[in-house]
Amino acid sequence: MTTVGILGAGQLAMMLSQAAATLGVKTLCLAASADECAGQVAPLCVVPTADPAAWESFVAQVDVLTLETENVILDLATFMSARKPLCPNLESLAVSQDRGYEKALFQSQGIRTAPYSLVDSLNELKQAAEDLGLPAILKTRRFGYDGKGQIRLSTVDDITRAWNELGKHPLILEGFMRFERELSLIGARSTQGDMAFYPLTENWHEHGILVKSEAPFLQAQLQAEAEDYMRSIMLGLDYVGVLAIEFFLVEGQLVANEMAPRVHNTGHWTIEGAKTSQFEQHIRAITGMPLGSTEVLGHSVMHNCIGMMPDKAEILSQPHAYYHDYGKAPRPGRKLGHITVVTPR
Ligand SMILES: Nc1ncnc2c1ncn2[C@@H]1O[C@H](COP(=O)(O)OP(=O)(O)OP(=O)(O)O)[C@@H](O)[C@H]1O
Ligand SMILES: [Mg+2]
């Protein structure tokens, strides 16, 4: 039986493990602590700090490696990929870890991005703010998620304050996009090179955190364009696994925001809303199985449960609602679960 080693043990590792089990694939999740939520459904290998001896014993137990977050330390990923196949590969991970590399890759493939400037000093930040104009968004190049490590600059007075807060990290200043919509594309490429794409998903964020996704967003031209973009990124990186690209729709045009080398929160609706979930698709893609159908089963709306879970009985009494509780301790701003409502066709 194939065992997939997952670098991480949060809710994405949990849902990957559930999908793997139905395919007859085992998982082992590398966790920082024993209470991480994937432990509810899969064995954990608990390694709290960088410990090559523990990493060695983890990698010896698995056949193929994958990620549930791009924010894994590159030393760990490098160590692992020298021993077993890592899907997606190191290059894909390295690009997705850095908003600067990511934007350069998008542009090299002819994909529009927000105007941006890499910033290493307060003077460079002042210059960049003048060049791009305000408002603009200052972001850490690495290790951001759920809107963390980002400050919106509205006036020149914000510049020094933002620098004092984030200036110890490598930074990027992005022009503020006045978008009509936010869309994401989720697709997969298998070890054999087959590709499959889900329909575009429309997303809503509050304070930088995803609150709602709806799919399918049906617009044939945008779908084709987004798939072309993803195809060229996947081929360029020799990418294997599920990939997500987030877009802004600006004046009818797709502008790439960022990519995630993994299953993605905006694809959670596929669990009940598509013939093959993104989690199953990822396991199929990295273990050499044929990819599954991405056909939708209805119109899906996914709500994230942030900071608290809703009343379970109320959700369960709805005929087309699906309740997902990740079993995590409540904390303000923390993703604790999600609810998907699929209206059948
Ligand atoms: N340049 C921009 N112009 C306008 N809005 C932006 C810009 N960059 C980010 N945002 C808003 O903030 C949200 C989060 O930004 P981004 O995706 O870069 O951050 P993140 O922390 O990596 O989020 P996640 O990993 O959860 O997707 C975006 O989905 C969008 O709503
Ligand atoms: Mg994002």
GROMACS .gro file of C-alpha atoms and ligand atoms in nm:
model
  377
    1MET     CA    1   0.000   0.000   0.000
    2THR     CA    2   0.129   0.347  -0.091
    3THR     CA    3   0.194   0.587   0.196
    4VAL     CA    4   0.186   0.961   0.129
    5GLY     CA    5   0.390   1.174   0.370
    6ILE     CA    6   0.227   1.513   0.424
    7LEU     CA    7   0.446   1.801   0.545
    8GLY     CA    8   0.193   1.954   0.786
    9ALA     CA    9  -0.105   1.830   0.986
   10GLY     CA   10  -0.375   2.097   0.970
   11GLN     CA   11  -0.721   2.072   0.818
   12LEU     CA   12  -0.590   2.035   0.462
   13ALA     CA   13  -0.379   1.736   0.568
   14MET     CA   14  -0.686   1.602   0.746
   15MET     CA   15  -0.908   1.625   0.437
   16LEU     CA   16  -0.629   1.486   0.215
   17SER     CA   17  -0.596   1.190   0.453
   18GLN     CA   18  -0.971   1.123   0.445
   19ALA     CA   19  -0.970   1.122   0.063
   20ALA     CA   20  -0.656   0.905   0.052
   21ALA     CA   21  -0.816   0.642   0.275
   22THR     CA   22  -1.102   0.587   0.031
   23LEU     CA   23  -0.847   0.526  -0.246
   24GLY     CA   24  -0.657   0.271  -0.041
   25VAL     CA   25  -0.369   0.511   0.024
   26LYS     CA   26  -0.224   0.569   0.371
   27THR     CA   27  -0.095   0.904   0.495
   28LEU     CA   28   0.153   1.006   0.763
   29CYS     CA   29   0.149   1.373   0.864
   30LEU     CA   30   0.454   1.559   0.990
   31ALA     CA   31   0.317   1.765   1.281
   32ALA     CA   32   0.462   2.032   1.507
   33SER     CA   33   0.246   1.915   1.798
   34ALA     CA   34   0.036   1.612   1.892
   35ASP     CA   35  -0.291   1.811   1.900
   36GLU     CA   36  -0.290   1.910   1.530
   37CYS     CA   37  -0.622   1.836   1.369
   38ALA     CA   38  -0.511   1.579   1.108
   39GLY     CA   39  -0.441   1.352   1.406
   40GLN     CA   40  -0.816   1.287   1.427
   41VAL     CA   41  -0.805   1.083   1.107
   42ALA     CA   42  -0.441   0.989   1.033
   43PRO     CA   43  -0.121   0.900   1.216
   44LEU     CA   44   0.103   1.195   1.302
   45CYS     CA   45   0.479   1.203   1.324
   46VAL     CA   46   0.533   1.475   1.585
   47VAL     CA   47   0.855   1.671   1.531
   48PRO     CA   48   0.833   2.004   1.720
   49THR     CA   49   1.163   2.156   1.598
   50ALA     CA   50   1.406   2.106   1.310
   51ASP     CA   51   1.545   1.759   1.384
   52PRO     CA   52   1.711   1.577   1.090
   53ALA     CA   53   1.712   1.243   1.277
   54ALA     CA   54   1.334   1.264   1.323
   55TRP     CA   55   1.292   1.382   0.962
   56GLU     CA   56   1.492   1.076   0.850
   57SER     CA   57   1.263   0.838   1.035
   58PHE     CA   58   0.953   1.013   0.893
   59VAL     CA   59   1.073   0.998   0.533
   60ALA     CA   60   1.173   0.631   0.568
   61GLN     CA   61   0.807   0.546   0.631
   62VAL     CA   62   0.659   0.710   0.319
   63ASP     CA   63   0.670   0.653  -0.059
   64VAL     CA   64   0.587   1.002  -0.186
   65LEU     CA   65   0.577   1.343  -0.016
   66THR     CA   66   0.342   1.635  -0.045
   67LEU     CA   67   0.258   1.966   0.124
   68GLU     CA   68  -0.044   2.119   0.287
   69THR     CA   69   0.115   2.462   0.312
   70GLU     CA   70   0.372   2.658   0.113
   71ASN     CA   71   0.506   2.792   0.442
   72VAL     CA   72   0.726   2.493   0.515
   73ILE     CA   73   1.091   2.571   0.576
   74LEU     CA   74   1.288   2.518   0.259
   75ASP     CA   75   1.558   2.320   0.449
   76LEU     CA   76   1.296   2.063   0.544
   77ALA     CA   77   1.156   2.038   0.191
   78THR     CA   78   1.508   2.012   0.045
   79PHE     CA   79   1.600   1.737   0.291
   80MET     CA   80   1.284   1.543   0.210
   81SER     CA   81   1.300   1.581  -0.167
   82ALA     CA   82   1.656   1.444  -0.170
   83ARG     CA   83   1.514   1.119  -0.030
   84LYS     CA   84   1.166   1.065  -0.179
   85PRO     CA   85   0.970   1.232  -0.462
   86LEU     CA   86   0.815   1.560  -0.347
   87CYS     CA   87   0.496   1.658  -0.534
   88PRO     CA   88   0.481   1.942  -0.617
   89ASN     CA   89   0.857   1.976  -0.662
   90LEU     CA   90   1.101   2.205  -0.480
   91GLU     CA   91   1.103   2.467  -0.754
   92SER     CA   92   0.723   2.500  -0.742
   93LEU     CA   93   0.743   2.538  -0.366
   94ALA     CA   94   1.026   2.792  -0.378
   95VAL     CA   95   0.836   3.011  -0.627
   96SER     CA   96   0.511   2.996  -0.429
   97GLN     CA   97   0.688   3.088  -0.107
   98ASP     CA   98   0.788   3.428  -0.233
   99ARG     CA   99   0.544   3.686  -0.373
  100GLY     CA  100   0.833   3.844  -0.567
  101TYR     CA  101   0.928   3.519  -0.748
  102GLU     CA  102   0.561   3.442  -0.802
  103LYS     CA  103   0.489   3.773  -0.973
  104ALA     CA  104   0.803   3.740  -1.186
  105LEU     CA  105   0.688   3.392  -1.296
  106PHE     CA  106   0.338   3.518  -1.382
  107GLN     CA  107   0.480   3.801  -1.588
  108SER     CA  108   0.728   3.572  -1.767
  109GLN     CA  109   0.426   3.365  -1.882
  110GLY     CA  110   0.242   3.674  -2.004
  111ILE     CA  111   0.001   3.677  -1.708
  112ARG     CA  112  -0.102   4.018  -1.576
  113THR     CA  113  -0.027   4.104  -1.211
  114ALA     CA  114  -0.080   4.411  -0.996
  115PRO     CA  115   0.201   4.664  -1.044
  116TYR     CA  116   0.457   4.600  -0.771
  117SER     CA  117   0.793   4.689  -0.632
  118LEU     CA  118   1.026   4.486  -0.409
  119VAL     CA  119   1.124   4.690  -0.105
  120ASP     CA  120   1.430   4.656   0.122
  121SER     CA  121   1.448   4.995   0.296
  122LEU     CA  122   1.225   5.279   0.412
  123ASN     CA  123   1.357   5.496   0.130
  124GLU     CA  124   1.272   5.230  -0.127
  125LEU     CA  125   0.925   5.204   0.025
  126LYS     CA  126   0.872   5.580  -0.001
  127GLN     CA  127   0.987   5.573  -0.363
  128ALA     CA  128   0.768   5.273  -0.444
  129ALA     CA  129   0.464   5.441  -0.286
  130GLU     CA  130   0.528   5.747  -0.501
  131ASP     CA  131   0.571   5.537  -0.817
  132LEU     CA  132   0.268   5.311  -0.764
  133GLY     CA  133   0.049   5.570  -0.595
  134LEU     CA  134  -0.173   5.520  -0.290
  135PRO     CA  135  -0.366   5.328  -0.179
  136ALA     CA  136  -0.127   5.035  -0.203
  137ILE     CA  137  -0.075   4.718  -0.003
  138LEU     CA  138   0.253   4.640   0.171
  139LYS     CA  139   0.304   4.265   0.214
  140THR     CA  140   0.577   4.041   0.348
  141ARG     CA  141   0.721   3.848   0.053
  142ARG     CA  142   0.717   3.524   0.251
  143PHE     CA  143   0.511   3.341   0.514
  144GLY     CA  144   0.188   3.541   0.483
  145TYR     CA  145  -0.154   3.375   0.500
  146ASP     CA  146  -0.512   3.478   0.569
  147GLY     CA  147  -0.413   3.843   0.518
  148LYS     CA  148  -0.141   3.826   0.785
  149GLY     CA  149   0.173   4.027   0.715
  150GLN     CA  150  -0.015   4.287   0.510
  151ILE     CA  151  -0.083   4.656   0.571
  152ARG     CA  152  -0.287   4.881   0.349
  153LEU     CA  153  -0.122   5.219   0.291
  154SER     CA  154  -0.387   5.485   0.238
  155THR     CA  155  -0.190   5.803   0.307
  156VAL     CA  156   0.180   5.898   0.323
  157ASP     CA  157   0.152   5.894   0.703
  158ASP     CA  158   0.096   5.520   0.688
  159ILE     CA  159   0.432   5.455   0.523
  160THR     CA  160   0.664   5.487   0.824
  161ARG     CA  161   0.418   5.316   1.057
  162ALA     CA  162   0.391   5.020   0.819
  163TRP     CA  163   0.769   5.009   0.778
  164ASN     CA  164   0.815   5.000   1.156
  165GLU     CA  165   0.579   4.706   1.176
  166LEU     CA  166   0.697   4.496   0.880
  167GLY     CA  167   1.040   4.640   0.789
  168LYS     CA  168   1.237   4.351   0.938
  169HIS     CA  169   1.106   4.121   0.660
  170PRO     CA  170   1.169   4.132   0.285
  171LEU     CA  171   0.868   4.322   0.149
  172ILE     CA  172   0.669   4.388  -0.165
  173LEU     CA  173   0.447   4.689  -0.230
  174GLU     CA  174   0.151   4.616  -0.457
  175GLY     CA  175  -0.071   4.865  -0.629
  176PHE     CA  176  -0.429   4.846  -0.496
  177MET     CA  177  -0.653   4.665  -0.745
  178ARG     CA  178  -1.008   4.794  -0.774
  179PHE     CA  179  -1.144   4.458  -0.875
  180GLU     CA  180  -1.498   4.367  -0.982
  181ARG     CA  181  -1.461   4.013  -0.851
  182GLU     CA  182  -1.215   3.768  -0.707
  183LEU     CA  183  -1.191   3.433  -0.885
  184SER     CA  184  -0.974   3.127  -0.841
  185LEU     CA  185  -0.888   2.834  -1.061
  186ILE     CA  186  -0.805   2.494  -0.920
  187GLY     CA  187  -0.651   2.231  -1.140
  188ALA     CA  188  -0.433   1.926  -1.122
  189ARG     CA  189  -0.150   1.767  -1.319
  190SER     CA  190  -0.068   1.402  -1.267
  191THR     CA  191   0.265   1.219  -1.268
  192GLN     CA  192   0.172   1.109  -1.623
  193GLY     CA  193   0.125   1.470  -1.730
  194ASP     CA  194  -0.256   1.461  -1.755
  195MET     CA  195  -0.434   1.780  -1.652
  196ALA     CA  196  -0.784   1.858  -1.528
  197PHE     CA  197  -0.940   2.188  -1.423
  198TYR     CA  198  -1.241   2.274  -1.210
  199PRO     CA  199  -1.469   2.558  -1.314
  200LEU     CA  200  -1.372   2.900  -1.180
  201THR     CA  201  -1.479   2.979  -0.826
  202GLU     CA  202  -1.585   3.326  -0.710
  203ASN     CA  203  -1.449   3.428  -0.369
  204TRP     CA  204  -1.518   3.691  -0.105
  205HIS     CA  205  -1.262   3.799   0.158
  206GLU     CA  206  -1.302   4.008   0.471
  207HIS     CA  207  -0.992   4.153   0.638
  208GLY     CA  208  -0.782   3.942   0.399
  209ILE     CA  209  -0.947   3.614   0.503
  210LEU     CA  210  -1.170   3.402   0.279
  211VAL     CA  211  -1.530   3.407   0.401
  212LYS     CA  212  -1.728   3.266   0.108
  213SER     CA  213  -1.679   3.086  -0.223
  214GLU     CA  214  -1.933   3.009  -0.492
  215ALA     CA  215  -1.898   2.777  -0.790
  216PRO     CA  216  -1.927   2.732  -1.077
  217PHE     CA  217  -1.857   3.086  -1.202
  218LEU     CA  218  -1.948   3.026  -1.564
  219GLN     CA  219  -1.778   3.247  -1.818
  220ALA     CA  220  -1.628   3.043  -2.099
  221GLN     CA  221  -1.374   3.300  -2.214
  222LEU     CA  222  -1.232   3.362  -1.865
  223GLN     CA  223  -1.233   2.989  -1.794
  224ALA     CA  224  -1.030   2.919  -2.108
  225GLU     CA  225  -0.788   3.202  -2.031
  226ALA     CA  226  -0.738   3.092  -1.670
  227GLU     CA  227  -0.679   2.732  -1.782
  228ASP     CA  228  -0.421   2.849  -2.038
  229TYR     CA  229  -0.239   3.035  -1.764
  230MET     CA  230  -0.240   2.739  -1.531
  231ARG     CA  231  -0.132   2.501  -1.806
  232SER     CA  232   0.170   2.714  -1.889
  233ILE     CA  233   0.266   2.747  -1.520
  234MET     CA  234   0.231   2.370  -1.466
  235LEU     CA  235   0.435   2.283  -1.775
  236GLY     CA  236   0.702   2.543  -1.689
  237LEU     CA  237   0.746   2.402  -1.338
  238ASP     CA  238   0.688   2.034  -1.429
  239TYR     CA  239   0.421   2.062  -1.162
  240VAL     CA  240   0.251   1.753  -1.014
  241GLY     CA  241  -0.054   1.778  -0.785
  242VAL     CA  242  -0.334   2.026  -0.729
  243LEU     CA  243  -0.252   2.392  -0.792
  244ALA     CA  244  -0.463   2.700  -0.717
  245ILE     CA  245  -0.428   3.042  -0.877
  246GLU     CA  246  -0.613   3.340  -0.728
  247PHE     CA  247  -0.719   3.615  -0.968
  248PHE     CA  248  -0.868   3.960  -0.951
  249LEU     CA  249  -1.111   4.048  -1.227
  250VAL     CA  250  -1.025   4.405  -1.325
  251GLU     CA  251  -1.212   4.571  -1.611
  252GLY     CA  252  -1.308   4.224  -1.734
  253GLN     CA  253  -0.946   4.101  -1.736
  254LEU     CA  254  -0.782   3.836  -1.520
  255VAL     CA  255  -0.500   3.969  -1.302
  256ALA     CA  256  -0.312   3.701  -1.107
  257ASN     CA  257  -0.282   3.766  -0.734
  258GLU     CA  258  -0.101   3.458  -0.607
  259MET     CA  259  -0.074   3.083  -0.642
  260ALA     CA  260  -0.084   2.803  -0.389
  261PRO     CA  261   0.099   2.475  -0.459
  262ARG     CA  262  -0.164   2.265  -0.283
  263VAL     CA  263  -0.530   2.204  -0.224
  264HIS     CA  264  -0.699   2.534  -0.151
  265ASN     CA  265  -0.972   2.674   0.069
  266THR     CA  266  -1.157   2.804  -0.238
  267GLY     CA  267  -1.184   2.442  -0.357
  268HIS     CA  268  -1.350   2.297  -0.048
  269TRP     CA  269  -1.685   2.304  -0.228
  270THR     CA  270  -1.557   2.023  -0.455
  271ILE     CA  271  -1.598   1.771  -0.168
  272GLU     CA  272  -1.974   1.758  -0.222
  273GLY     CA  273  -2.012   1.984  -0.528
  274ALA     CA  274  -1.800   1.801  -0.786
  275LYS     CA  275  -1.764   1.441  -0.902
  276THR     CA  276  -1.407   1.429  -0.767
  277SER     CA  277  -1.300   1.643  -0.472
  278GLN     CA  278  -0.979   1.845  -0.494
  279PHE     CA  279  -0.842   1.627  -0.212
  280GLU     CA  280  -0.903   1.302  -0.398
  281GLN     CA  281  -0.772   1.464  -0.717
  282HIS     CA  282  -0.447   1.557  -0.545
  283ILE     CA  283  -0.392   1.205  -0.411
  284ARG     CA  284  -0.472   1.059  -0.755
  285ALA     CA  285  -0.234   1.307  -0.924
  286ILE     CA  286   0.067   1.237  -0.701
  287THR     CA  287   0.028   0.857  -0.679
  288GLY     CA  288   0.005   0.789  -1.050
  289MET     CA  289  -0.370   0.722  -1.066
  290PRO     CA  290  -0.593   0.857  -1.345
  291LEU     CA  291  -0.740   1.199  -1.267
  292GLY     CA  292  -1.110   1.211  -1.180
  293SER     CA  293  -1.394   1.406  -1.340
  294THR     CA  294  -1.417   1.772  -1.237
  295GLU     CA  295  -1.782   1.795  -1.342
  296VAL     CA  296  -2.000   1.986  -1.096
  297LEU     CA  297  -2.306   1.835  -0.929
  298GLY     CA  298  -2.491   2.160  -0.875
  299HIS     CA  299  -2.433   2.516  -0.759
  300SER     CA  300  -2.214   2.525  -0.447
  301VAL     CA  301  -2.175   2.793  -0.183
  302MET     CA  302  -1.904   2.742   0.079
  303HIS     CA  303  -1.895   2.949   0.399
  304ASN     CA  304  -1.587   2.947   0.620
  305CYS     CA  305  -1.649   2.923   0.994
  306ILE     CA  306  -1.408   3.176   1.139
  307GLY     CA  307  -1.354   3.208   1.516
  308MET     CA  308  -1.667   3.007   1.603
  309MET     CA  309  -1.876   2.724   1.464
  310PRO     CA  310  -2.244   2.778   1.379
  311ASP     CA  311  -2.526   2.582   1.542
  312LYS     CA  312  -2.473   2.225   1.424
  313ALA     CA  313  -2.833   2.108   1.449
  314GLU     CA  314  -2.952   2.402   1.242
  315ILE     CA  315  -2.705   2.331   0.961
  316LEU     CA  316  -2.774   1.958   0.968
  317SER     CA  317  -3.147   2.020   0.937
  318GLN     CA  318  -3.093   2.187   0.596
  319PRO     CA  319  -3.138   1.934   0.314
  320HIS     CA  320  -2.844   2.039   0.097
  321ALA     CA  321  -2.599   2.160   0.364
  322TYR     CA  322  -2.276   1.982   0.462
  323TYR     CA  323  -2.108   2.049   0.794
  324HIS     CA  324  -1.730   2.030   0.836
  325ASP     CA  325  -1.579   2.081   1.181
  326TYR     CA  326  -1.198   2.061   1.185
  327GLY     CA  327  -1.196   1.999   1.561
  328LYS     CA  328  -0.969   2.296   1.630
  329ALA     CA  329  -0.971   2.510   1.946
  330PRO     CA  330  -1.168   2.832   1.882
  331ARG     CA  331  -0.962   3.149   1.848
  332PRO     CA  332  -1.062   3.482   1.691
  333GLY     CA  333  -0.978   3.486   1.319
  334ARG     CA  334  -0.905   3.110   1.308
  335LYS     CA  335  -1.062   2.887   1.042
  336LEU     CA  336  -1.246   2.622   1.244
  337GLY     CA  337  -1.459   2.459   0.977
  338HIS     CA  338  -1.672   2.522   0.674
  339ILE     CA  339  -2.027   2.468   0.554
  340THR     CA  340  -2.110   2.388   0.194
  341VAL     CA  341  -2.457   2.413   0.046
  342VAL     CA  342  -2.497   2.237  -0.290
  343THR     CA  343  -2.813   2.316  -0.480
  344PRO     CA  344  -2.858   2.019  -0.715
  345ARG     CA  345  -2.897   2.083  -1.087
  346LIG     N1  346  -0.311   4.431  -0.455
  346LIG     C1  347  -0.432   4.414  -0.399
  346LIG     N2  348  -0.534   4.496  -0.432
  346LIG     C2  349  -0.658   4.482  -0.375
  346LIG     N3  350  -0.688   4.386  -0.285
  346LIG     C3  351  -0.590   4.301  -0.249
  346LIG     C4  352  -0.458   4.309  -0.303
  346LIG     N4  353  -0.383   4.211  -0.249
  346LIG     C5  354  -0.465   4.146  -0.165
  346LIG     N5  355  -0.589   4.198  -0.163
  346LIG     C6  356  -0.704   4.147  -0.085
  346LIG     O1  357  -0.658   4.074   0.028
  346LIG     C7  358  -0.687   3.933   0.014
  346LIG     C8  359  -0.574   3.850   0.069
  346LIG     O2  360  -0.455   3.880  -0.002
  346LIG     P1  361  -0.352   3.765  -0.046
  346LIG     O3  362  -0.425   3.661  -0.120
  346LIG     O4  363  -0.238   3.829  -0.113
  346LIG     O5  364  -0.306   3.719   0.099
  346LIG     P2  365  -0.282   3.587   0.176
  346LIG     O6  366  -0.257   3.626   0.313
  346LIG     O7  367  -0.179   3.508   0.104
  346LIG     O8  368  -0.418   3.513   0.166
  346LIG     P3  369  -0.449   3.359   0.152
  346LIG     O9  370  -0.323   3.282   0.163
  346LIG    O10  371  -0.545   3.334   0.262
  346LIG    O11  372  -0.510   3.352   0.015
  346LIG     C9  373  -0.711   3.916  -0.135
  346LIG    O12  374  -0.787   3.800  -0.163
  346LIG    C10  375  -0.783   4.046  -0.168
  346LIG    O13  376  -0.916   4.045  -0.123
  347MG      MG  377  -0.477   3.480  -0.123
   0.00000   0.00000   0.00000
